[in-house]
Amino acid sequence: MKNGKAVREACRSGVWHAPTSGLAAGFVQANLVMLPRDWAYDFLLFCQRNPKPCPLLEVLDAGNPVPRFTAREADLRTDLPGYRIWENGELIAKPQDVLNYWREDLVSFLIGCSFTFENALLEAGLPVRHIEQQRNVPMYRTNIACESAGRFHGSLVVSMRPMLPEQAIQATRICARFPRAHGVPIHFGDPSTIGISDIHQPDFGDAVEVRASEVPVFWACGVTPQVALASAKPPFAITHKPGYMFLTDWTDADLAKLE
Amino acid sequence: MKNGKAVREACRSGVWHAPTSGLAAGFVQANLVMLPRDWAYDFLLFCQRNPKPCPLLEVLDAGNPVPRFTAREADLRTDLPGYRIWENGELIAKPQDVLNYWREDLVSFLIGCSFTFENALLEAGLPVRHIEQQRNVPMYRTNIACESAGRFHGSLVVSMRPMLPEQAIQATRICARFPRAHGVPIHFGDPSTIGISDIHQPDFGDAVEVRASEVPVFWACGVTPQVALASAKPPFAITHKPGYMFLTDWTDADLAKLE
């Protein structure tokens, strides 16, 4: 699939229901959170205070599932390959679309995703192990607290890519160009420093191989808001399934222009 | 005055009530908007959709005038050198402090300011004419529409610094490091292209000299929200007086770390 639109159409028609890492190279991917209007202010403030895990790409008007900026022909209710439905902080369903769950008071948040910079890493000849191994990216809860905002609080979730030290340095330089896609790593090396007890047991996604001389490199992850949702327990929320992202019409170059 | 705290104390004690351009070099300055809680969501969304004029540094909790991040010992009601009080979009007072206007439902927004990058421009040997001429920076309304958000809409306000073309190119490179301080210019050259009819008649601040071979260079400006306030007409609002900014404890290097 060559672009964001092609991926969205494959999701909408039910053809694609797998992770989106590596799809439509060069097109910006996004995490999704949908919340009732009376919870939107607290969540918007949570994103403002935690820009590394929650770099906002677009916030839609309440009741509108069609983006104004990132993909004008999209429908956020059908165009992702997997959703999660939450009630009072509990996961209650994992549907392929959310047409039957949509409400007129829902505000949709699109949050930048590390899959955006993976294309730049690959172009620089750097390894992206979960793409090599055709798995979902490994994601972990940490012991790093996010800044609270109203009813939202929780710990930072990170994604991990194993690299040699010199590759991690190059990756840092490249990711500095993408602050709206989680930017530079937050840690490398010993996972226990940030509260990860077993690198082989991710909390979300799949484990990947860490080879000799490689260190795990950790980036802030857009699954962080899902942990904050589970703590805040809003009566209703919709998110994407981790790793199953929204494909926008923005290219990586469009993202750079925002800064 | 050597740092942000010294400037705040001079404001609080009534010693300083003049523009802050050039004060406490290296410390981040901020625009201020205070709004009732029921107007805060629309305004936060306006900032999210218009990050060049409205790069958020911090949003305080309702009823709290003491920043959590940018200056933990400050009081936003007393620590700026000049304020404006608004009722229904009309300017009704210009007090030196707002202790008598404070309300428990007010949410305070601190927005990045171009004075932050002026220090970097001066260090690079680039001219900052209004500092040379000891005036307030010239600011202009443009014909460029901001992205609307709820009840907030309006045109972009810009600040202007005259430079030679090669200086403007260097300034662009330097300002790219400061996306939270309005970042790169939005225009240079012919003012009429962006709806400015007379460069010698700024809408806010003071006119400055544009010398032979210099072109005016325009940056998005944190006075933009004041124009949006005048359009949206919230029942009550407090802002800083244009050019009379809040001095934080953050250094320019702290700001760079956020990205």
Short mmCIF file of C-alpha atoms in Angstrom, two decimals:
data_model
loop_
_atom_site.label_atom_id
_atom_site.label_comp_id
_atom_site.label_asym_id
_atom_site.label_seq_id
_atom_site.Cartn_x
_atom_site.Cartn_y
_atom_site.Cartn_z
CA MET A 1 0.00 0.00 0.00
CA LYS A 2 1.61 3.16 -1.26
CA ASN A 3 0.03 5.91 0.83
CA GLY A 4 -2.14 6.71 3.83
CA LYS A 5 -5.34 6.66 1.83
CA ALA A 6 -4.71 3.14 0.51
CA VAL A 7 -4.17 1.84 4.06
CA ARG A 8 -7.31 3.60 5.30
CA GLU A 9 -9.37 2.09 2.49
CA ALA A 10 -8.00 -1.39 3.25
CA CYS A 11 -9.01 -0.91 6.89
CA ARG A 12 -12.43 0.49 6.00
CA SER A 13 -13.23 -2.41 3.69
CA GLY A 14 -12.05 -4.95 6.29
CA VAL A 15 -9.09 -6.19 4.21
CA TRP A 16 -6.40 -5.03 6.68
CA HIS A 17 -6.57 -5.78 10.40
CA ALA A 18 -2.90 -6.08 11.40
CA PRO A 19 -0.22 -3.72 12.82
CA THR A 20 0.70 -0.76 10.59
CA SER A 21 4.45 -0.54 11.25
CA GLY A 22 6.24 -0.31 7.90
CA LEU A 23 3.08 0.41 5.89
CA ALA A 24 2.91 3.36 3.46
CA ALA A 25 6.49 4.43 4.10
CA GLY A 26 6.86 8.18 4.52
CA PHE A 27 3.26 8.81 5.64
CA VAL A 28 2.65 9.98 9.19
CA GLN A 29 0.91 7.51 11.52
CA ALA A 30 -1.16 8.44 14.58
CA ASN A 31 -2.49 7.06 17.85
CA LEU A 32 -6.20 7.61 18.48
CA VAL A 33 -8.09 8.57 21.65
CA MET A 34 -11.81 9.43 21.62
CA LEU A 35 -13.38 10.86 24.79
CA PRO A 36 -16.68 12.50 25.77
CA ARG A 37 -16.60 16.30 25.56
CA ASP A 38 -16.68 16.72 29.36
CA TRP A 39 -13.42 14.75 29.64
CA ALA A 40 -11.70 16.44 26.70
CA TYR A 41 -10.24 19.42 28.57
CA ASP A 42 -8.41 17.29 31.13
CA PHE A 43 -7.05 15.07 28.38
CA LEU A 44 -5.97 17.97 26.17
CA LEU A 45 -4.14 19.40 29.19
CA PHE A 46 -2.56 15.98 29.86
CA CYS A 47 -1.20 16.00 26.30
CA GLN A 48 0.06 19.58 26.66
CA ARG A 49 1.93 18.64 29.84
CA ASN A 50 3.33 15.38 28.41
CA PRO A 51 4.38 16.25 24.86
CA LYS A 52 6.92 13.43 24.50
CA PRO A 53 4.41 10.55 24.86
CA CYS A 54 1.45 12.66 23.61
CA PRO A 55 2.54 14.94 20.73
CA LEU A 56 -0.77 16.17 19.34
CA LEU A 57 -1.22 16.14 15.58
CA GLU A 58 -4.89 17.13 15.55
CA VAL A 59 -7.87 17.47 17.90
CA LEU A 60 -11.22 17.20 16.14
CA ASP A 61 -14.35 19.13 17.03
CA ALA A 62 -16.82 17.24 19.24
CA GLY A 63 -19.12 14.99 17.20
CA ASN A 64 -16.90 15.09 14.11
CA PRO A 65 -15.07 11.89 13.04
CA VAL A 66 -13.58 13.53 9.88
CA PRO A 67 -10.18 15.21 10.38
CA ARG A 68 -9.79 18.83 9.25
CA PHE A 69 -6.02 18.76 8.82
CA THR A 70 -4.38 15.36 8.71
CA ALA A 71 -6.69 13.45 6.31
CA ARG A 72 -9.73 15.29 4.97
CA GLU A 73 -11.34 12.22 3.38
CA ALA A 74 -10.90 9.92 6.37
CA ASP A 75 -13.44 8.62 8.87
CA LEU A 76 -11.87 7.80 12.24
CA ARG A 77 -14.72 5.36 13.01
CA THR A 78 -13.75 2.92 10.24
CA ASP A 79 -10.25 3.73 8.97
CA LEU A 80 -8.06 2.07 11.62
CA PRO A 81 -7.26 -1.67 11.57
CA GLY A 82 -8.27 -2.25 15.20
CA TYR A 83 -10.01 -0.48 18.08
CA ARG A 84 -10.48 -0.81 21.81
CA ILE A 85 -13.64 0.20 23.66
CA TRP A 86 -13.34 1.29 27.30
CA GLU A 87 -15.98 1.72 30.00
CA ASN A 88 -14.97 3.08 33.42
CA GLY A 89 -11.33 2.27 32.65
CA GLU A 90 -12.09 -1.37 31.71
CA LEU A 91 -11.48 -2.76 28.24
CA ILE A 92 -14.87 -4.12 27.13
CA ALA A 93 -14.52 -4.79 23.38
CA LYS A 94 -12.01 -4.93 20.51
CA PRO A 95 -14.06 -4.21 17.38
CA GLN A 96 -12.84 -3.72 13.78
CA ASP A 97 -14.81 -0.47 13.47
CA VAL A 98 -16.64 1.75 15.96
CA LEU A 99 -19.72 2.80 13.96
CA ASN A 100 -21.95 1.14 16.57
CA TYR A 101 -20.10 2.84 19.43
CA TRP A 102 -19.92 6.39 18.03
CA ARG A 103 -21.49 9.20 20.06
CA GLU A 104 -22.15 12.82 19.11
CA ASP A 105 -20.27 14.09 22.18
CA LEU A 106 -16.97 12.37 21.32
CA VAL A 107 -13.80 14.41 20.79
CA SER A 108 -11.07 12.62 18.77
CA PHE A 109 -7.37 13.13 19.52
CA LEU A 110 -4.70 12.11 17.01
CA ILE A 111 -1.28 11.70 18.62
CA GLY A 112 2.05 11.25 16.83
CA CYS A 113 3.59 7.78 16.56
CA SER A 114 7.10 6.39 16.47
CA PHE A 115 6.32 4.48 13.28
CA THR A 116 6.74 7.88 11.59
CA PHE A 117 10.47 8.04 12.29
CA GLU A 118 11.09 4.34 11.56
CA ASN A 119 11.10 5.14 7.85
CA ALA A 120 13.88 7.66 8.43
CA LEU A 121 15.79 5.10 10.52
CA LEU A 122 15.50 2.48 7.76
CA GLU A 123 16.63 4.98 5.11
CA ALA A 124 19.72 5.65 7.24
CA GLY A 125 20.48 1.93 7.30
CA LEU A 126 19.58 1.54 10.98
CA PRO A 127 17.87 -1.64 12.23
CA VAL A 128 14.18 -1.69 13.13
CA ARG A 129 14.01 -5.16 14.57
CA HIS A 130 10.23 -5.62 14.79
CA ILE A 131 9.92 -4.77 11.08
CA GLU A 132 12.73 -7.22 10.26
CA GLN A 133 10.99 -9.88 12.34
CA GLN A 134 7.49 -8.95 11.09
CA ARG A 135 6.18 -8.41 14.60
CA ASN A 136 4.39 -5.63 16.48
CA VAL A 137 6.76 -3.21 18.25
CA PRO A 138 7.48 -4.16 21.90
CA MET A 139 6.03 -1.68 24.42
CA TYR A 140 6.56 -1.51 28.20
CA ARG A 141 5.14 0.27 31.23
CA THR A 142 7.86 2.21 33.11
CA ASN A 143 8.20 3.68 36.61
CA ILE A 144 8.41 7.21 35.18
CA ALA A 145 5.37 9.26 36.23
CA CYS A 146 3.66 11.48 33.69
CA GLU A 147 2.68 15.02 34.74
CA SER A 148 -0.91 14.81 35.97
CA ALA A 149 -3.71 16.93 34.49
CA GLY A 150 -7.12 16.99 36.12
CA ARG A 151 -8.31 13.38 36.39
CA PHE A 152 -5.52 11.99 34.18
CA HIS A 153 -2.31 10.54 35.60
CA GLY A 154 -0.20 7.42 35.07
CA SER A 155 3.19 6.11 34.16
CA LEU A 156 5.02 6.53 30.89
CA VAL A 157 4.81 3.71 28.31
CA VAL A 158 7.82 3.26 26.01
CA SER A 159 8.54 1.46 22.75
CA MET A 160 11.88 -0.32 22.32
CA ARG A 161 14.27 -0.92 19.40
CA PRO A 162 17.56 -2.79 19.95
CA MET A 163 20.65 -1.14 18.41
CA LEU A 164 24.42 -0.98 18.64
CA PRO A 165 25.58 2.10 20.60
CA GLU A 166 26.76 3.92 17.46
CA GLN A 167 23.42 3.18 15.81
CA ALA A 168 21.56 4.55 18.86
CA ILE A 169 23.54 7.78 18.53
CA GLN A 170 22.62 8.10 14.85
CA ALA A 171 18.99 7.28 15.67
CA THR A 172 18.95 10.06 18.28
CA ARG A 173 20.21 12.56 15.72
CA ILE A 174 17.53 11.48 13.23
CA CYS A 175 14.67 11.42 15.75
CA ALA A 176 15.50 14.95 16.90
CA ARG A 177 13.92 16.02 13.59
CA PHE A 178 10.57 14.50 14.64
CA PRO A 179 9.36 16.05 17.93
CA ARG A 180 5.77 15.32 16.82
CA ALA A 181 6.64 11.62 16.60
CA HIS A 182 8.01 11.26 20.17
CA GLY A 183 11.37 12.80 19.22
CA VAL A 184 14.62 11.56 20.76
CA PRO A 185 14.81 8.43 22.95
CA ILE A 186 14.18 8.79 26.71
CA HIS A 187 16.62 6.03 27.74
CA PHE A 188 18.98 3.33 26.50
CA GLY A 189 20.65 0.38 28.20
CA ASP A 190 19.58 -1.17 31.52
CA PRO A 191 15.78 -1.63 31.39
CA SER A 192 15.52 -1.82 35.20
CA THR A 193 16.58 1.84 35.48
CA ILE A 194 13.13 2.80 34.18
CA GLY A 195 11.26 0.02 35.95
CA ILE A 196 11.20 -2.68 33.25
CA SER A 197 11.90 -6.04 34.90
CA ASP A 198 12.01 -8.30 31.84
CA ILE A 199 12.81 -7.01 28.36
CA HIS A 200 11.52 -10.30 26.92
CA GLN A 201 8.02 -9.71 28.32
CA PRO A 202 6.60 -6.51 26.84
CA ASP A 203 3.31 -5.20 28.29
CA PHE A 204 2.00 -4.49 24.77
CA GLY A 205 3.05 -5.80 21.35
CA ASP A 206 5.62 -8.56 20.76
CA ALA A 207 9.09 -9.36 22.09
CA VAL A 208 11.96 -8.96 19.61
CA GLU A 209 15.50 -10.29 19.56
CA VAL A 210 18.24 -8.21 21.25
CA ARG A 211 21.54 -9.34 19.68
CA ALA A 212 25.08 -9.42 21.09
CA SER A 213 26.51 -5.92 21.70
CA GLU A 214 23.10 -4.33 21.16
CA VAL A 215 21.40 -2.21 23.82
CA PRO A 216 17.66 -1.65 24.09
CA VAL A 217 16.75 1.95 23.12
CA PHE A 218 13.51 3.37 24.53
CA TRP A 219 11.18 6.02 23.12
CA ALA A 220 8.10 7.61 24.72
CA CYS A 221 5.05 5.84 23.29
CA GLY A 222 1.54 6.89 22.29
CA VAL A 223 0.08 4.00 24.30
CA THR A 224 0.80 6.11 27.41
CA PRO A 225 -2.67 7.73 27.24
CA GLN A 226 -4.28 4.27 27.39
CA VAL A 227 -2.63 3.70 30.79
CA ALA A 228 -3.83 7.15 31.90
CA LEU A 229 -7.34 6.24 30.68
CA ALA A 230 -7.30 3.05 32.74
CA SER A 231 -6.45 5.16 35.82
CA ALA A 232 -8.83 8.05 35.19
CA LYS A 233 -11.71 5.68 34.37
CA PRO A 234 -13.85 7.92 32.16
CA PRO A 235 -17.31 6.37 31.68
CA PHE A 236 -16.57 5.83 27.98
CA ALA A 237 -13.58 5.99 25.65
CA ILE A 238 -12.37 4.58 22.33
CA THR A 239 -8.72 4.07 21.40
CA HIS A 240 -6.80 2.31 18.65
CA LYS A 241 -5.41 -1.15 19.38
CA PRO A 242 -1.68 -0.72 20.24
CA GLY A 243 0.37 -0.92 17.03
CA TYR A 244 -2.75 -0.61 14.83
CA MET A 245 -2.46 3.05 13.91
CA PHE A 246 -4.30 5.68 11.87
CA LEU A 247 -2.56 6.52 8.58
CA THR A 248 -2.73 10.24 7.71
CA ASP A 249 -2.19 12.06 4.41
CA TRP A 250 0.72 14.00 5.93
CA THR A 251 4.21 13.05 4.86
CA ASP A 252 7.18 13.11 7.21
CA ALA A 253 8.19 16.37 5.47
CA ASP A 254 4.79 17.94 6.29
CA LEU A 255 5.42 17.12 9.94
CA ALA A 256 8.81 18.83 9.87
CA LYS A 257 7.14 21.98 8.48
CA LEU A 258 5.00 22.33 11.62
CA GLU A 259 8.02 23.18 13.78
CA MET B 1 18.57 42.35 36.26
CA LYS B 2 20.37 39.06 35.92
CA ASN B 3 17.60 36.49 35.89
CA GLY B 4 13.89 35.89 35.66
CA LYS B 5 13.38 36.05 39.42
CA ALA B 6 15.00 39.51 39.66
CA VAL B 7 12.70 40.87 36.96
CA ARG B 8 9.63 39.33 38.63
CA GLU B 9 10.58 40.88 41.97
CA ALA B 10 11.07 44.28 40.34
CA CYS B 11 7.59 43.96 38.81
CA ARG B 12 6.02 42.74 42.05
CA SER B 13 7.45 45.64 44.06
CA GLY B 14 6.34 48.16 41.40
CA VAL B 15 9.89 49.17 40.42
CA TRP B 16 9.64 47.94 36.81
CA HIS B 17 6.71 48.76 34.56
CA ALA B 18 8.28 48.90 31.09
CA PRO B 19 8.75 46.41 28.18
CA THR B 20 10.89 43.35 28.96
CA SER B 21 12.76 42.95 25.65
CA GLY B 22 16.45 42.52 26.40
CA LEU B 23 15.94 41.92 30.16
CA ALA B 24 17.53 38.92 31.93
CA ALA B 25 19.26 37.68 28.78
CA GLY B 26 18.98 33.91 28.34
CA PHE B 27 15.80 33.53 30.41
CA VAL B 28 12.59 32.49 28.65
CA GLN B 29 9.84 35.11 28.45
CA ALA B 30 6.13 34.39 28.11
CA ASN B 31 2.84 35.91 27.01
CA LEU B 32 -0.05 35.60 29.49
CA VAL B 33 -3.75 34.83 28.94
CA MET B 34 -6.13 34.19 31.87
CA LEU B 35 -9.64 32.92 31.10
CA PRO B 36 -12.59 31.50 33.06
CA ARG B 37 -12.58 27.70 33.23
CA ASP B 38 -15.59 27.38 30.89
CA TRP B 39 -13.63 29.17 28.15
CA ALA B 40 -10.37 27.31 28.74
CA TYR B 41 -11.03 24.30 26.49
CA ASP B 42 -11.75 26.39 23.40
CA PHE B 43 -8.63 28.46 24.05
CA LEU B 44 -6.41 25.44 24.69
CA LEU B 45 -7.65 23.99 21.39
CA PHE B 46 -6.97 27.35 19.66
CA CYS B 47 -3.37 27.15 20.88
CA GLN B 48 -3.05 23.51 19.78
CA ARG B 49 -4.26 24.43 16.27
CA ASN B 50 -2.09 27.56 16.03
CA PRO B 51 1.27 26.53 17.51
CA LYS B 52 3.32 29.20 15.70
CA PRO B 53 1.61 32.22 17.32
CA CYS B 54 0.58 30.25 20.45
CA PRO B 55 3.37 27.84 21.52
CA LEU B 56 2.26 26.76 24.99
CA LEU B 57 4.88 26.72 27.73
CA GLU B 58 2.51 25.95 30.60
CA VAL B 59 -1.20 25.83 31.40
CA LEU B 60 -1.96 26.25 35.10
CA ASP B 61 -4.75 24.53 37.00
CA ALA B 62 -7.91 26.61 37.46
CA GLY B 63 -7.68 28.93 40.45
CA ASN B 64 -3.90 28.63 40.73
CA PRO B 65 -1.73 31.70 39.90
CA VAL B 66 1.54 29.89 40.81
CA PRO B 67 3.24 28.02 37.92
CA ARG B 68 4.16 24.35 38.44
CA PHE B 69 6.90 24.20 35.80
CA THR B 70 8.21 27.51 34.52
CA ALA B 71 8.69 29.48 37.79
CA ARG B 72 7.68 27.79 41.03
CA GLU B 73 8.05 30.91 43.19
CA ALA B 74 6.18 33.26 40.89
CA ASP B 75 2.70 34.75 41.22
CA LEU B 76 1.15 35.56 37.84
CA ARG B 77 -1.10 38.18 39.48
CA THR B 78 1.77 40.50 40.43
CA ASP B 79 4.92 39.47 38.58
CA LEU B 80 4.38 41.04 35.16
CA PRO B 81 5.13 44.74 34.46
CA GLY B 82 1.73 45.48 32.91
CA TYR B 83 -1.69 43.87 32.45
CA ARG B 84 -4.85 44.33 30.44
CA ILE B 85 -8.34 43.56 31.73
CA TRP B 86 -11.02 42.54 29.21
CA GLU B 87 -14.81 42.32 29.53
CA ASN B 88 -16.85 40.99 26.62
CA GLY B 89 -13.92 41.58 24.27
CA GLU B 90 -13.48 45.22 25.36
CA LEU B 91 -10.34 46.50 27.06
CA ILE B 92 -11.56 48.02 30.35
CA ALA B 93 -8.41 48.57 32.44
CA LYS B 94 -4.58 48.50 32.32
CA PRO B 95 -3.51 47.82 35.93
CA GLN B 96 0.01 47.17 37.30
CA ASP B 97 -1.19 44.03 39.10
CA VAL B 98 -4.39 41.99 38.98
CA LEU B 99 -4.88 41.07 42.65
CA ASN B 100 -8.21 42.90 42.66
CA TYR B 101 -9.35 41.17 39.46
CA TRP B 102 -8.35 37.59 40.32
CA ARG B 103 -11.08 34.92 40.33
CA GLU B 104 -10.95 31.33 41.52
CA ASP B 105 -12.20 30.02 38.14
CA LEU B 106 -9.34 31.54 36.11
CA VAL B 107 -7.03 29.31 34.06
CA SER B 108 -3.65 30.89 33.20
CA PHE B 109 -1.91 30.18 29.88
CA LEU B 110 1.79 30.98 29.40
CA ILE B 111 2.75 31.24 25.72
CA GLY B 112 6.26 31.45 24.26
CA CYS B 113 7.63 34.82 23.17
CA SER B 114 10.02 36.01 20.47
CA PHE B 115 12.09 37.88 23.07
CA THR B 116 13.47 34.41 23.90
CA PHE B 117 15.30 34.05 20.59
CA GLU B 118 16.45 37.69 20.49
CA ASN B 119 19.26 36.80 22.86
CA ALA B 120 20.46 34.13 20.41
CA LEU B 121 20.20 36.64 17.53
CA LEU B 122 22.28 39.20 19.44
CA GLU B 123 24.89 36.56 20.33
CA ALA B 124 25.17 35.77 16.60
CA GLY B 125 25.82 39.45 15.87
CA LEU B 126 22.43 39.99 14.22
CA PRO B 127 20.58 43.29 14.65
CA VAL B 128 17.54 43.57 16.94
CA ARG B 129 16.53 47.11 16.05
CA HIS B 130 13.99 47.78 18.80
CA ILE B 131 16.58 46.84 21.43
CA GLU B 132 19.15 49.12 19.72
CA GLN B 133 16.59 51.93 19.66
CA GLN B 134 15.28 51.17 23.19
CA ARG B 135 11.70 50.79 21.97
CA ASN B 136 8.97 48.16 22.22
CA VAL B 137 8.97 45.64 19.34
CA PRO B 138 6.67 46.66 16.43
CA MET B 139 3.66 44.32 16.01
CA TYR B 140 1.08 44.23 13.22
CA ARG B 141 -2.25 42.61 12.43
CA THR B 142 -2.10 40.57 9.18
CA ASN B 143 -4.66 39.19 6.73
CA ILE B 144 -3.61 35.60 7.59
CA ALA B 145 -6.47 33.76 9.32
CA CYS B 146 -5.72 31.56 12.32
CA GLU B 147 -7.35 28.12 12.50
CA SER B 148 -10.56 28.56 14.47
CA ALA B 149 -11.32 26.57 17.63
CA GLY B 150 -14.76 26.75 19.21
CA ARG B 151 -15.51 30.43 19.87
CA PHE B 152 -11.96 31.60 19.08
CA HIS B 153 -10.94 32.90 15.66
CA GLY B 154 -9.01 35.87 14.30
CA SER B 155 -6.08 36.97 12.22
CA LEU B 156 -2.41 36.37 12.91
CA VAL B 157 -0.41 39.12 14.63
CA VAL B 158 3.29 39.34 13.76
CA SER B 159 6.37 41.01 15.24
CA MET B 160 8.93 42.59 12.88
CA ARG B 161 12.72 42.98 12.90
CA PRO B 162 14.50 44.68 9.95
CA MET B 163 17.54 42.81 8.59
CA LEU B 164 19.74 42.43 5.54
CA PRO B 165 18.79 39.34 3.50
CA GLU B 166 21.84 37.36 4.62
CA GLN B 167 21.05 38.27 8.24
CA ALA B 168 17.46 37.08 7.75
CA ILE B 169 18.77 33.74 6.53
CA GLN B 170 21.01 33.36 9.60
CA ALA B 171 18.11 34.42 11.85
CA THR B 172 15.93 31.72 10.30
CA ARG B 173 18.55 29.09 11.00
CA ILE B 174 18.85 30.24 14.63
CA CYS B 175 15.11 30.52 15.25
CA ALA B 176 14.53 26.98 13.95
CA ARG B 177 16.02 25.93 17.32
CA PHE B 178 13.17 27.66 19.18
CA PRO B 179 9.79 26.27 18.07
CA ARG B 180 8.40 27.18 21.52
CA ALA B 181 9.32 30.81 20.90
CA HIS B 182 7.47 31.18 17.56
CA GLY B 183 10.25 29.44 15.61
CA VAL B 184 11.18 30.53 12.08
CA PRO B 185 9.79 33.70 10.46
CA ILE B 186 6.49 33.48 8.57
CA HIS B 187 7.39 36.11 5.94
CA PHE B 188 9.99 38.65 4.85
CA GLY B 189 9.91 41.54 2.40
CA ASP B 190 6.76 43.24 1.06
CA PRO B 191 4.49 43.91 4.07
CA SER B 192 1.39 44.22 1.84
CA THR B 193 1.63 40.51 0.95
CA ILE B 194 0.40 39.72 4.46
CA GLY B 195 -2.00 42.66 4.70
CA ILE B 196 0.19 45.26 6.40
CA SER B 197 -0.46 48.63 4.71
CA ASP B 198 2.11 50.81 6.52
CA ILE B 199 5.23 49.39 8.14
CA HIS B 200 5.70 52.70 9.97
CA GLN B 201 2.37 52.34 11.79
CA PRO B 202 2.43 49.18 13.92
CA ASP B 203 -0.83 48.11 15.55
CA PHE B 204 1.00 47.39 18.83
CA GLY B 205 4.39 48.53 20.16
CA ASP B 206 6.61 51.12 18.49
CA ALA B 207 7.83 51.76 14.93
CA VAL B 208 11.55 51.12 14.32
CA GLU B 209 13.90 52.28 11.58
CA VAL B 210 14.23 50.08 8.45
CA ARG B 211 17.58 50.98 6.88
CA ALA B 212 18.76 50.91 3.26
CA SER B 213 19.00 47.34 1.83
CA GLU B 214 17.15 45.92 4.87
CA VAL B 215 13.92 43.97 4.54
CA PRO B 216 11.30 43.62 7.27
CA VAL B 217 11.27 40.08 8.68
CA PHE B 218 8.05 38.88 10.32
CA TRP B 219 7.50 36.31 13.09
CA ALA B 220 4.22 34.94 14.48
CA CYS B 221 3.48 36.85 17.70
CA GLY B 222 1.96 35.97 21.06
CA VAL B 223 -0.36 38.99 20.85
CA THR B 224 -2.40 36.92 18.37
CA PRO B 225 -4.56 35.50 21.21
CA GLN B 226 -5.51 39.05 22.25
CA VAL B 227 -7.05 39.62 18.80
CA ALA B 228 -8.85 36.26 19.11
CA LEU B 229 -10.10 37.34 22.56
CA ALA B 230 -11.48 40.58 21.13
CA SER B 231 -13.42 38.50 18.56
CA ALA B 232 -14.61 35.73 20.88
CA LYS B 233 -15.69 38.25 23.56
CA PRO B 234 -15.46 36.08 26.69
CA PRO B 235 -17.19 37.81 29.61
CA PHE B 236 -13.83 38.22 31.38
CA ALA B 237 -10.15 37.83 30.57
CA ILE B 238 -6.76 39.07 31.71
CA THR B 239 -3.68 39.35 29.49
CA HIS B 240 -0.25 40.93 29.70
CA LYS B 241 0.27 44.34 28.07
CA PRO B 242 1.95 43.70 24.65
CA GLY B 243 5.71 43.70 25.11
CA TYR B 244 5.42 43.52 28.93
CA MET B 245 6.11 39.82 29.41
CA PHE B 246 6.37 37.26 32.19
CA LEU B 247 9.97 36.22 32.97
CA THR B 248 10.32 32.50 33.76
CA ASP B 249 13.10 30.56 35.48
CA TRP B 250 13.66 28.50 32.32
CA THR B 251 16.76 29.23 30.29
CA ASP B 252 16.81 29.05 26.50
CA ALA B 253 18.62 25.70 26.92
CA ASP B 254 15.76 24.35 29.06
CA LEU B 255 13.38 25.24 26.24
CA ALA B 256 15.47 23.33 23.70
CA LYS B 257 15.32 20.25 25.95
CA LEU B 258 11.53 20.10 25.59
CA GLU B 259 11.72 19.14 21.92
#
